[in-house]
mmCIF file of C-alpha atoms in Angstrom:
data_model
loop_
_atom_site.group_PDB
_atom_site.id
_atom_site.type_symbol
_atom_site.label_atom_id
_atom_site.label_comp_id
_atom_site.label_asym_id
_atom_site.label_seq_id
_atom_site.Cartn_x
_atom_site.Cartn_y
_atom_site.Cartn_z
ATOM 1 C CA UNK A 1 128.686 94.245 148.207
ATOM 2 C CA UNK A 2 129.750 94.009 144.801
ATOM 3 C CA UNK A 3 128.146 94.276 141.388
ATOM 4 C CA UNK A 4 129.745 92.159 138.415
ATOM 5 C CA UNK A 5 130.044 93.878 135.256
ATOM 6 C CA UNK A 6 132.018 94.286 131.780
ATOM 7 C CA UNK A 7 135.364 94.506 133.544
ATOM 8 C CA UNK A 8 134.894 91.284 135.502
ATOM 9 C CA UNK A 9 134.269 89.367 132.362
ATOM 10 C CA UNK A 10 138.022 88.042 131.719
ATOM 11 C CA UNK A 11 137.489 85.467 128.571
ATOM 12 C CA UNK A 12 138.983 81.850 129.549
ATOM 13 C CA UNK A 13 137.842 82.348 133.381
ATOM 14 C CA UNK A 14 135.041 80.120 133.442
ATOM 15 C CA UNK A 15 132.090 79.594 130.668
ATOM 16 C CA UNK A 16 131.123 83.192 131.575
ATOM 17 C CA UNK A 17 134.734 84.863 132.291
ATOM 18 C CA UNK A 18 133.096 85.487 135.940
ATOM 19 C CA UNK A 19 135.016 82.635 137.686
ATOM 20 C CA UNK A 20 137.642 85.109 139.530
ATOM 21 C CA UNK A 21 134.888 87.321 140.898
ATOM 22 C CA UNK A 22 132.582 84.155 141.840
ATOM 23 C CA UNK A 23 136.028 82.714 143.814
ATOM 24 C CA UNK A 24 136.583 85.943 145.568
ATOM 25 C CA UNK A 25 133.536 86.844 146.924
ATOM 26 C CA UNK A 26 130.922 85.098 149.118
ATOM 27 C CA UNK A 27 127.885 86.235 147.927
ATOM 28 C CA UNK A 28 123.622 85.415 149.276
ATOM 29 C CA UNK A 29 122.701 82.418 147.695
ATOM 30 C CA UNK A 30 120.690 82.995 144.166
ATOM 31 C CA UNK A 31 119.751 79.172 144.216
ATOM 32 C CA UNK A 32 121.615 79.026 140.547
ATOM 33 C CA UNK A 33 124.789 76.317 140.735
ATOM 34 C CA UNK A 34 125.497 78.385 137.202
ATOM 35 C CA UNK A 35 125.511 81.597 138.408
ATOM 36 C CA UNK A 36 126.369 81.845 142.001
ATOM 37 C CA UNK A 37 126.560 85.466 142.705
ATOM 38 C CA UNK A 38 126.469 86.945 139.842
ATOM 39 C CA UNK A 39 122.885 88.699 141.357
ATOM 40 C CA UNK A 40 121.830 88.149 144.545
ATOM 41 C CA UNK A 41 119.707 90.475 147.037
ATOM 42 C CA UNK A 42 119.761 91.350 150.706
ATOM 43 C CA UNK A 43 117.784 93.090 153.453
ATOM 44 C CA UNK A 44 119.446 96.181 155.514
ATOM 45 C CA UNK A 45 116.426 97.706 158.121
ATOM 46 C CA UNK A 46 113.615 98.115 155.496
ATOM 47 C CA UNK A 47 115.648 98.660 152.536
ATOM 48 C CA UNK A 48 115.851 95.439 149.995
ATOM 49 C CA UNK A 49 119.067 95.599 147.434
ATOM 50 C CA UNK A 50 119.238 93.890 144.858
ATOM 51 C CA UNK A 51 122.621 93.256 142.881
ATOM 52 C CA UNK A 52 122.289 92.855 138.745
ATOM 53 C CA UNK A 53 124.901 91.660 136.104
ATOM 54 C CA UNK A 54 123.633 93.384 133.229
ATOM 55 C CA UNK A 55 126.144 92.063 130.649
ATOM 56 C CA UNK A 56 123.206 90.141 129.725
ATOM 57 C CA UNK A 57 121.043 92.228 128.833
ATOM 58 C CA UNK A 58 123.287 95.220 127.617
ATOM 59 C CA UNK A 59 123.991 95.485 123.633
ATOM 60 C CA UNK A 60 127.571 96.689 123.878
ATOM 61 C CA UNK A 61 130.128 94.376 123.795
ATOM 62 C CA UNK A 62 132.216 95.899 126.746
ATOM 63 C CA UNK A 63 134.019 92.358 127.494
ATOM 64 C CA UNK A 64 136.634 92.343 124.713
ATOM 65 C CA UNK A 65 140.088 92.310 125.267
ATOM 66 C CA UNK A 66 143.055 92.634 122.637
ATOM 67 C CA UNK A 67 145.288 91.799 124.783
ATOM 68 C CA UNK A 68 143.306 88.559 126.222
ATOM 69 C CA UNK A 69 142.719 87.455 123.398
ATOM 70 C CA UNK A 70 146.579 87.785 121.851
ATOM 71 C CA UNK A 71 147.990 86.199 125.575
ATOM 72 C CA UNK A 72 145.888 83.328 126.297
ATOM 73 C CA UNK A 73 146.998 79.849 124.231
ATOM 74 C CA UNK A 74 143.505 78.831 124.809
ATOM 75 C CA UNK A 75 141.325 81.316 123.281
ATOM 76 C CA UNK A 76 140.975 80.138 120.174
ATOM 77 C CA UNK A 77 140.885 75.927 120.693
ATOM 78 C CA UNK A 78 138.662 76.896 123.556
ATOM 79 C CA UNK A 79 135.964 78.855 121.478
ATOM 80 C CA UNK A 80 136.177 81.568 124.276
ATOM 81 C CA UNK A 81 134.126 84.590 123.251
ATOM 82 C CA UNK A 82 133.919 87.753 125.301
ATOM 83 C CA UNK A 83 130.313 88.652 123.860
ATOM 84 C CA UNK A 84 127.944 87.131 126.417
ATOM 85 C CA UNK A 85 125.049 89.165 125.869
ATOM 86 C CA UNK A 86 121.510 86.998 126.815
ATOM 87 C CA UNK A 87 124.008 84.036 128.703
ATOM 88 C CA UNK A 88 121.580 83.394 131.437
ATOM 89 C CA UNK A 89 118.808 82.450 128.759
ATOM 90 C CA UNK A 90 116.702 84.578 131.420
ATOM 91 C CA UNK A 91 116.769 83.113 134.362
ATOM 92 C CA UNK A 92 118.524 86.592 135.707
ATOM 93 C CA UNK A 93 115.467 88.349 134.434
ATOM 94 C CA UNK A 94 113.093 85.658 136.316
ATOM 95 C CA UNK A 95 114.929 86.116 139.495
ATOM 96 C CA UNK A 96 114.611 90.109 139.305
ATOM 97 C CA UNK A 97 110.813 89.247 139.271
ATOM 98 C CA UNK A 98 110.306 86.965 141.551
ATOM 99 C CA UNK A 99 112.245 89.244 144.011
ATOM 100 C CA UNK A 100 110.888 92.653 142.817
ATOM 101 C CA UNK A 101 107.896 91.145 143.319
ATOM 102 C CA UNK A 102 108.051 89.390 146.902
ATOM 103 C CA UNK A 103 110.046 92.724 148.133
ATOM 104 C CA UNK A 104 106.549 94.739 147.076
ATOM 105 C CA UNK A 105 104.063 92.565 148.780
ATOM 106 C CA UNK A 106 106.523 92.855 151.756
ATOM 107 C CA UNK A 107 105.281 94.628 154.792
ATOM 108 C CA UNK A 108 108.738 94.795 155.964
ATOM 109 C CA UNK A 109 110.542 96.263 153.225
ATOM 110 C CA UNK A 110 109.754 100.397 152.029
ATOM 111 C CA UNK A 111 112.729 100.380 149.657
ATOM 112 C CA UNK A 112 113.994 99.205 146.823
ATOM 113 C CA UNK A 113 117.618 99.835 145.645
ATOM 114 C CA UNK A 114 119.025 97.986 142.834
ATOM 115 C CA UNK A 115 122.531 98.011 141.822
ATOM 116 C CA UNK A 116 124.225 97.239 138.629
ATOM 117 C CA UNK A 117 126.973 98.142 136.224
ATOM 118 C CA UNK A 118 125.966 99.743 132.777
ATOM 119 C CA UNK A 119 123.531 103.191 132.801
ATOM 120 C CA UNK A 120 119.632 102.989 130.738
ATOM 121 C CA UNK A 121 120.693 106.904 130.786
ATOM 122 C CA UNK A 122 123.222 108.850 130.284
ATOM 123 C CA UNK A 123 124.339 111.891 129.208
ATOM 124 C CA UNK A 124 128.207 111.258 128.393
ATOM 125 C CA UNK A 125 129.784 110.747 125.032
ATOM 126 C CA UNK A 126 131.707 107.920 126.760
ATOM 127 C CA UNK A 127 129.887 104.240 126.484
ATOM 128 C CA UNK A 128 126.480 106.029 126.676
ATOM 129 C CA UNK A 129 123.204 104.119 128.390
ATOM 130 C CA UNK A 130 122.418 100.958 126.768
ATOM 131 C CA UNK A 131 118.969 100.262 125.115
ATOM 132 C CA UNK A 132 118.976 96.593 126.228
ATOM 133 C CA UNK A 133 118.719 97.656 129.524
ATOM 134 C CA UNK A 134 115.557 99.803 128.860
ATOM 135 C CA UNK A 135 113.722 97.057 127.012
ATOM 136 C CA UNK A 136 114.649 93.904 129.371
ATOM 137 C CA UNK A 137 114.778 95.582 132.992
ATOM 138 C CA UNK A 138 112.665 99.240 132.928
ATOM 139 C CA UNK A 139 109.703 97.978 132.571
ATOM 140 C CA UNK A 140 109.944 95.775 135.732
ATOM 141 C CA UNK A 141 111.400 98.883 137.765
ATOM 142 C CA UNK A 142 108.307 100.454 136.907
ATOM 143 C CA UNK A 143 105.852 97.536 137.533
ATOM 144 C CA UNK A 144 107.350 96.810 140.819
ATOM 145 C CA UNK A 145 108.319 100.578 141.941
ATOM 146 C CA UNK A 146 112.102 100.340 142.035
ATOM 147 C CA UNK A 147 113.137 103.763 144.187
ATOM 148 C CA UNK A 148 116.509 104.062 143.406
ATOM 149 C CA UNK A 149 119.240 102.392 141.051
ATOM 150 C CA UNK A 150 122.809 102.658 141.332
ATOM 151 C CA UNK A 151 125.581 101.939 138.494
ATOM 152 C CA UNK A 152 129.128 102.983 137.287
ATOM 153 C CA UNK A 153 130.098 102.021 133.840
ATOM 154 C CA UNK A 154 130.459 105.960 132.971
ATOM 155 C CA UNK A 155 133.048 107.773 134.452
ATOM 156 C CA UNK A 156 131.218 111.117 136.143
ATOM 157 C CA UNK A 157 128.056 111.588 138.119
ATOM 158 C CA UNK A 158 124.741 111.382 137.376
ATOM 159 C CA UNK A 159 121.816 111.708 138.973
ATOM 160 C CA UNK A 160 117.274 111.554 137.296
ATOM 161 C CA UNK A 161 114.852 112.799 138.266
ATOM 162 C CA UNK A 162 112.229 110.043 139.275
ATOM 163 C CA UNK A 163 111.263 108.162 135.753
ATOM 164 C CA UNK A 164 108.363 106.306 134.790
ATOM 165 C CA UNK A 165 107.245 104.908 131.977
ATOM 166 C CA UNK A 166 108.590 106.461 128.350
ATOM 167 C CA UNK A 167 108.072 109.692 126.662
ATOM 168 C CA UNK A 168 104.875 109.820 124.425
ATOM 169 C CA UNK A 169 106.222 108.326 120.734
ATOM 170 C CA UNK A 170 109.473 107.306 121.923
ATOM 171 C CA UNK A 171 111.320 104.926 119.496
ATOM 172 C CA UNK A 172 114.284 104.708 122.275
ATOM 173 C CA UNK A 173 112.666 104.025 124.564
ATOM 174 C CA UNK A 174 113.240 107.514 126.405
ATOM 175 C CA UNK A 175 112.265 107.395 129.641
ATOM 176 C CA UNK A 176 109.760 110.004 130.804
ATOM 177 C CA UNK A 177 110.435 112.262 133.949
ATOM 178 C CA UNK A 178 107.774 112.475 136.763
ATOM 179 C CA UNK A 179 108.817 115.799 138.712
ATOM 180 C CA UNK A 180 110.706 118.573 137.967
ATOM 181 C CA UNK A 181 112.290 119.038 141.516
ATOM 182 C CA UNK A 182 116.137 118.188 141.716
ATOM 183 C CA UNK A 183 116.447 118.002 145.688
ATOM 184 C CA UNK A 184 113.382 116.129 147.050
ATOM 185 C CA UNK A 185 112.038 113.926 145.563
ATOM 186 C CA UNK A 186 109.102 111.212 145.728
ATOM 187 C CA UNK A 187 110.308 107.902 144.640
ATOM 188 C CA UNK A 188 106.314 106.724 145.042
ATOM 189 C CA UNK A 189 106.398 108.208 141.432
ATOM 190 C CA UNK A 190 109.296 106.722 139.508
ATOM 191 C CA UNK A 191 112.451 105.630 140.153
ATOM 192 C CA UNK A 192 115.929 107.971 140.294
ATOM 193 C CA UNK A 193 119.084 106.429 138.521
ATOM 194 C CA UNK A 194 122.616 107.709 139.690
ATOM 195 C CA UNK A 195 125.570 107.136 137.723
ATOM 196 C CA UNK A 196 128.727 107.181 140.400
ATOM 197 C CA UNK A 197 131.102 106.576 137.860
ATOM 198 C CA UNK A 198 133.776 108.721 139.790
ATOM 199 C CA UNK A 199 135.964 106.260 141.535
ATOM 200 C CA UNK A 200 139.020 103.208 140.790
ATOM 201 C CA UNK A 201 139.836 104.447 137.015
ATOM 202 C CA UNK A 202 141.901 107.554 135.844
ATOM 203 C CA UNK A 203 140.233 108.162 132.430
ATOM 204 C CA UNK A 204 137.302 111.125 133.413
ATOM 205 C CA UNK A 205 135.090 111.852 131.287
ATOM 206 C CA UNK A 206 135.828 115.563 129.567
ATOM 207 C CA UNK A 207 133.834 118.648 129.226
ATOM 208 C CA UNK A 208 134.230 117.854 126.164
ATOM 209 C CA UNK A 209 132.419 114.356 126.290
ATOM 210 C CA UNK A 210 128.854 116.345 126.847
ATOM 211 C CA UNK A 211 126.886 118.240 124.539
ATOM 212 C CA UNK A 212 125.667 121.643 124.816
ATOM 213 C CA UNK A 213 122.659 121.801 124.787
ATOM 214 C CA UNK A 214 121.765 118.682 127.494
ATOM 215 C CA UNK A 215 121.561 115.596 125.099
ATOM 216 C CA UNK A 216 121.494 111.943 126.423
ATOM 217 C CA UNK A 217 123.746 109.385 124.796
ATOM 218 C CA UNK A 218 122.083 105.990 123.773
ATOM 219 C CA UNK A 219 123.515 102.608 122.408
ATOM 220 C CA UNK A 220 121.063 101.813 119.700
ATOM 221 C CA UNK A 221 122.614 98.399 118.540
ATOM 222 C CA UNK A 222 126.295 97.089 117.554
ATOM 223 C CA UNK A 223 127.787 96.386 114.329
ATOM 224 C CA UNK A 224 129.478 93.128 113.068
ATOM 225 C CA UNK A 225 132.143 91.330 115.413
ATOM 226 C CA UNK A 226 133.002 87.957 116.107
ATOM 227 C CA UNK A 227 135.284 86.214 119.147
ATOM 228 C CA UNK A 228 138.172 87.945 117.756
ATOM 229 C CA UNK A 229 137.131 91.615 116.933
ATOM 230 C CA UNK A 230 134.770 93.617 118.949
ATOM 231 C CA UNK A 231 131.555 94.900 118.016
ATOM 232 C CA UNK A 232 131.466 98.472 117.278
ATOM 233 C CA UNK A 233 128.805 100.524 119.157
ATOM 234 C CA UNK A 234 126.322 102.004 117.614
ATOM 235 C CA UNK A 235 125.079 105.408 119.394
ATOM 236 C CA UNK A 236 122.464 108.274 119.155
ATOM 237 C CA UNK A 237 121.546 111.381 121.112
ATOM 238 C CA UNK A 238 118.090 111.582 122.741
ATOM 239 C CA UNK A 239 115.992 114.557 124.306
ATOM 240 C CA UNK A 240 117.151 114.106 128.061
ATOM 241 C CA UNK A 241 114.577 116.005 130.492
ATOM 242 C CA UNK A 242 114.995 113.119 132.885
ATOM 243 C CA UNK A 243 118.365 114.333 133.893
ATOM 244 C CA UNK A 244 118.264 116.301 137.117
ATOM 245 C CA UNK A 245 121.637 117.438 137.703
ATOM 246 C CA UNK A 246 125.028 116.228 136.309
ATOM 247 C CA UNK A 247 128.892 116.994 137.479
ATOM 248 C CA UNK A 248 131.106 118.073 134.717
ATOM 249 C CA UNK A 249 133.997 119.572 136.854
ATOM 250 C CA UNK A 250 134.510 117.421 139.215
ATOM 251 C CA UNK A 251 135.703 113.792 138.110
ATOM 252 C CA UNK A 252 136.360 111.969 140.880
ATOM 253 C CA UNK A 253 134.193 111.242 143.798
ATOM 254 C CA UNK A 254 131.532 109.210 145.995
ATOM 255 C CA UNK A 255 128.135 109.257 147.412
ATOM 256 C CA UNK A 256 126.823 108.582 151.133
ATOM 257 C CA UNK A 257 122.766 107.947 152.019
ATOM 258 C CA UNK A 258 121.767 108.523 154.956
ATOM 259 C CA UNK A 259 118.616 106.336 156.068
ATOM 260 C CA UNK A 260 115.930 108.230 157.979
ATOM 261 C CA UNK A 261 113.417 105.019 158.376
ATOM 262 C CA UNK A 262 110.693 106.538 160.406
ATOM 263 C CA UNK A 263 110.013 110.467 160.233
ATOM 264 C CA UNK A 264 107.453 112.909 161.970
ATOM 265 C CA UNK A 265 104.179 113.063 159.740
ATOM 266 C CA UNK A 266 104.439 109.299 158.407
ATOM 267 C CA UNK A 267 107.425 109.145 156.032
ATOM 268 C CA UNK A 268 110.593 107.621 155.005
ATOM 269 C CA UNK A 269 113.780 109.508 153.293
ATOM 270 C CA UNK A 270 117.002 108.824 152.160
ATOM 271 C CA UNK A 271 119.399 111.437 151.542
ATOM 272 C CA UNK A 272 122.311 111.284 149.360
ATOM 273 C CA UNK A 273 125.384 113.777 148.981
ATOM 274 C CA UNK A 274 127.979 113.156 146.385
ATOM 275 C CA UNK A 275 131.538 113.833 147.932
ATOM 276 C CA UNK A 276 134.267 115.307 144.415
ATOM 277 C CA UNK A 277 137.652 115.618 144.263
ATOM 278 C CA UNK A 278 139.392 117.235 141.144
ATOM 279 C CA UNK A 279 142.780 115.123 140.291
ATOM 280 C CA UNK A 280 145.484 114.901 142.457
ATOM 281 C CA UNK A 281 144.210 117.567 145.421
ATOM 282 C CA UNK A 282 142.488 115.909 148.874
ATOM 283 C CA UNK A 283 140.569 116.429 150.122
ATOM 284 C CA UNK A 284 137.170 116.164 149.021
ATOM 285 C CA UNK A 285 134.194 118.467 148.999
ATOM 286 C CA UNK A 286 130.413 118.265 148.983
ATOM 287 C CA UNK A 287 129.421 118.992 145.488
ATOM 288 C CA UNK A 288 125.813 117.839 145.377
ATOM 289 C CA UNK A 289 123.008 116.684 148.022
ATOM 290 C CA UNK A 290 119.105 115.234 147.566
ATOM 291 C CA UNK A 291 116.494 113.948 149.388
ATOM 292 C CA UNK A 292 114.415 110.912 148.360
ATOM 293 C CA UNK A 293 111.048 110.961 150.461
ATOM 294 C CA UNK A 294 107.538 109.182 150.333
ATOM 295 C CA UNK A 295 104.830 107.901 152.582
ATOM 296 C CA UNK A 296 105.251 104.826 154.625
ATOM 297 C CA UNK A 297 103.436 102.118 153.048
ATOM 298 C CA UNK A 298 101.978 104.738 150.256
ATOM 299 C CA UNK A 299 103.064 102.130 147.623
ATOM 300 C CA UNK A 300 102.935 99.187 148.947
ATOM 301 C CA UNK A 301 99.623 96.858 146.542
ATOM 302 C CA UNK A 302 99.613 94.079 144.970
ATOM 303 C CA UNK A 303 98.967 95.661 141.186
ATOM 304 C CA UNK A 304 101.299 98.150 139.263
ATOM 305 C CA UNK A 305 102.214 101.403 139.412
ATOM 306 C CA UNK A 306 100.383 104.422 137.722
ATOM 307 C CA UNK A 307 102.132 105.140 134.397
ATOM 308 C CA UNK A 308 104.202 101.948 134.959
ATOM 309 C CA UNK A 309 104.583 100.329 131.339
ATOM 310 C CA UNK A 310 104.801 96.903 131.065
ATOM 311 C CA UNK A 311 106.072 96.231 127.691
ATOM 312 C CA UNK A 312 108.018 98.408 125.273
#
């Protein structure tokens, strides 16, 4: 079950540059003749997923392409422009809402995953996380209790501790850790963002692409571009004590979760283990394993979270 990001945006393929993945995959109905599939949600057990396209809400123009834009007659006469940033005019946002929201009051449903492309943190000097993200999506994870979120974008893995809300006098938007446990942890309190970045490129991240001491790497804003040049990002470094563990060595890689639905004493868990492979040697080992537990039905009302902010 895919999510559509930066790389599926191919200029001149539709008003969007989405019409390729939209063809090639059948996709749960959104109910938006626009924007079939580019989000859509679906039930496994109790576990609700919903699937984001957060090119429009990100502030880095990751859709350009030299060499689309020197091979395709069109892209000029057409007016094609890879910068797409706010396209839906928020009716994505309205649909993460509505279904955040009806996947809360749900008696059925204990989980929330959420998968998109670009990172709201990061700790790579790569692309970085992406302050759109934290002012047009956090603040409904938090309302709504989002457990986990799952993106690529940067190429290593990355896993939070369970955020919520920001850290006290926060221009960026930082968001603010709420435990200091990297191997269980209770998603009742904030939600845990992994970056499994580590798969289908061969450009890894370097050592050399993360600072010492642990920074986080933010896009702030971008500078002047236009249809025909990209816009430049513009970064900055952040305190980052919402990172819980990170994988310099080991580039390439996966993650599994195993569901435990129903467990002795009233709870629910997931557990993930990252799978890492250095390049070019098989096969792969275990380089990293967590637990994500909570009480069935602990957070499951109709108003919002402790701590959850909703506006930033």
């Amino acid at each position: 079950m895919p999510a559509a990001g930066n790389h599926e945006n191919e200029v001149g393929n539709g008003p969007q540059g989405y019409l390729s993945y939209q063809t090639r995959f059948e996709l749960p109905d959104n109910h938006s003749s626009d924007f079939r599939g580019n989000w859509y949600a679906f039930t496994v057990g109790s576990i609700r997923v919903i699937s984001l396209n957060n090119d429009d809400v990100c502030l880095q123009d990751g859709g350009f392409s030299a060499y689309r834009r020197d091979h395709i007659p069109t892209y000029v006469s057409n007016g094609d422009n890879p910068y797409i940033m706010g396209y839906s005019s928020g009716e994505q946002r309205d649909f993460l809402e509505r279904e955040l929201a009806r996947a809360r009051r749900s008696e059925d449903i204990d989980w929330i995953v959420v998968c998109m492309h670009q990172v709201s943190m990061s700790s790579a000097h790569f692309n970085g996380a992406d302050l759109g993200i934290r002012q047009q999506w956090l603040p409904l994870f938090d309302k709504y209790g989002v457990d986990l979120v799952l993106t690529g974008h940067e190429h290593h893995f990355e896993r939070t501790f369970p955020v919520r809300g920001v850290l006290p006098g926060s221009t960026l938007l930082t968001p603010a850790p709420q435990g200091t446990d990297p191997y269980l942890m209770d998603t009742s309190t904030g939600t845990v963002h992994m970056i499994i970045g580590g798969g289908g490129h061969s450009t890894p991240t370097p050592v050399s692409g993360f600072d010492m001491p642990h920074d986080g790497v933010l896009i702030t804003a971008v500078g002047p571009g236009s249809p025909r040049a990209q816009h430049p990002t513009i970064t900055t470094t952040e305190p980052a004590p919402w990172s819980a563990y990170r994988d310099l060595q080991t580039p390439y890689g996966f993650a599994s979760f195993d569901f435990a639905p129903h467990e002795p004493g009233g709870t629910t868990s997931i557990t993930v283990t990252h799978y890492g492979a250095d390049p070019g040697r098989l096969p792969t080992q275990q380089r990293d394993q967590f637990v994500m537990r909570k009480s069935l039905g602990r957070d499951r009302h109709h108003g919002e979270f402790a701590g959850a902010a909703t506006a930033r």
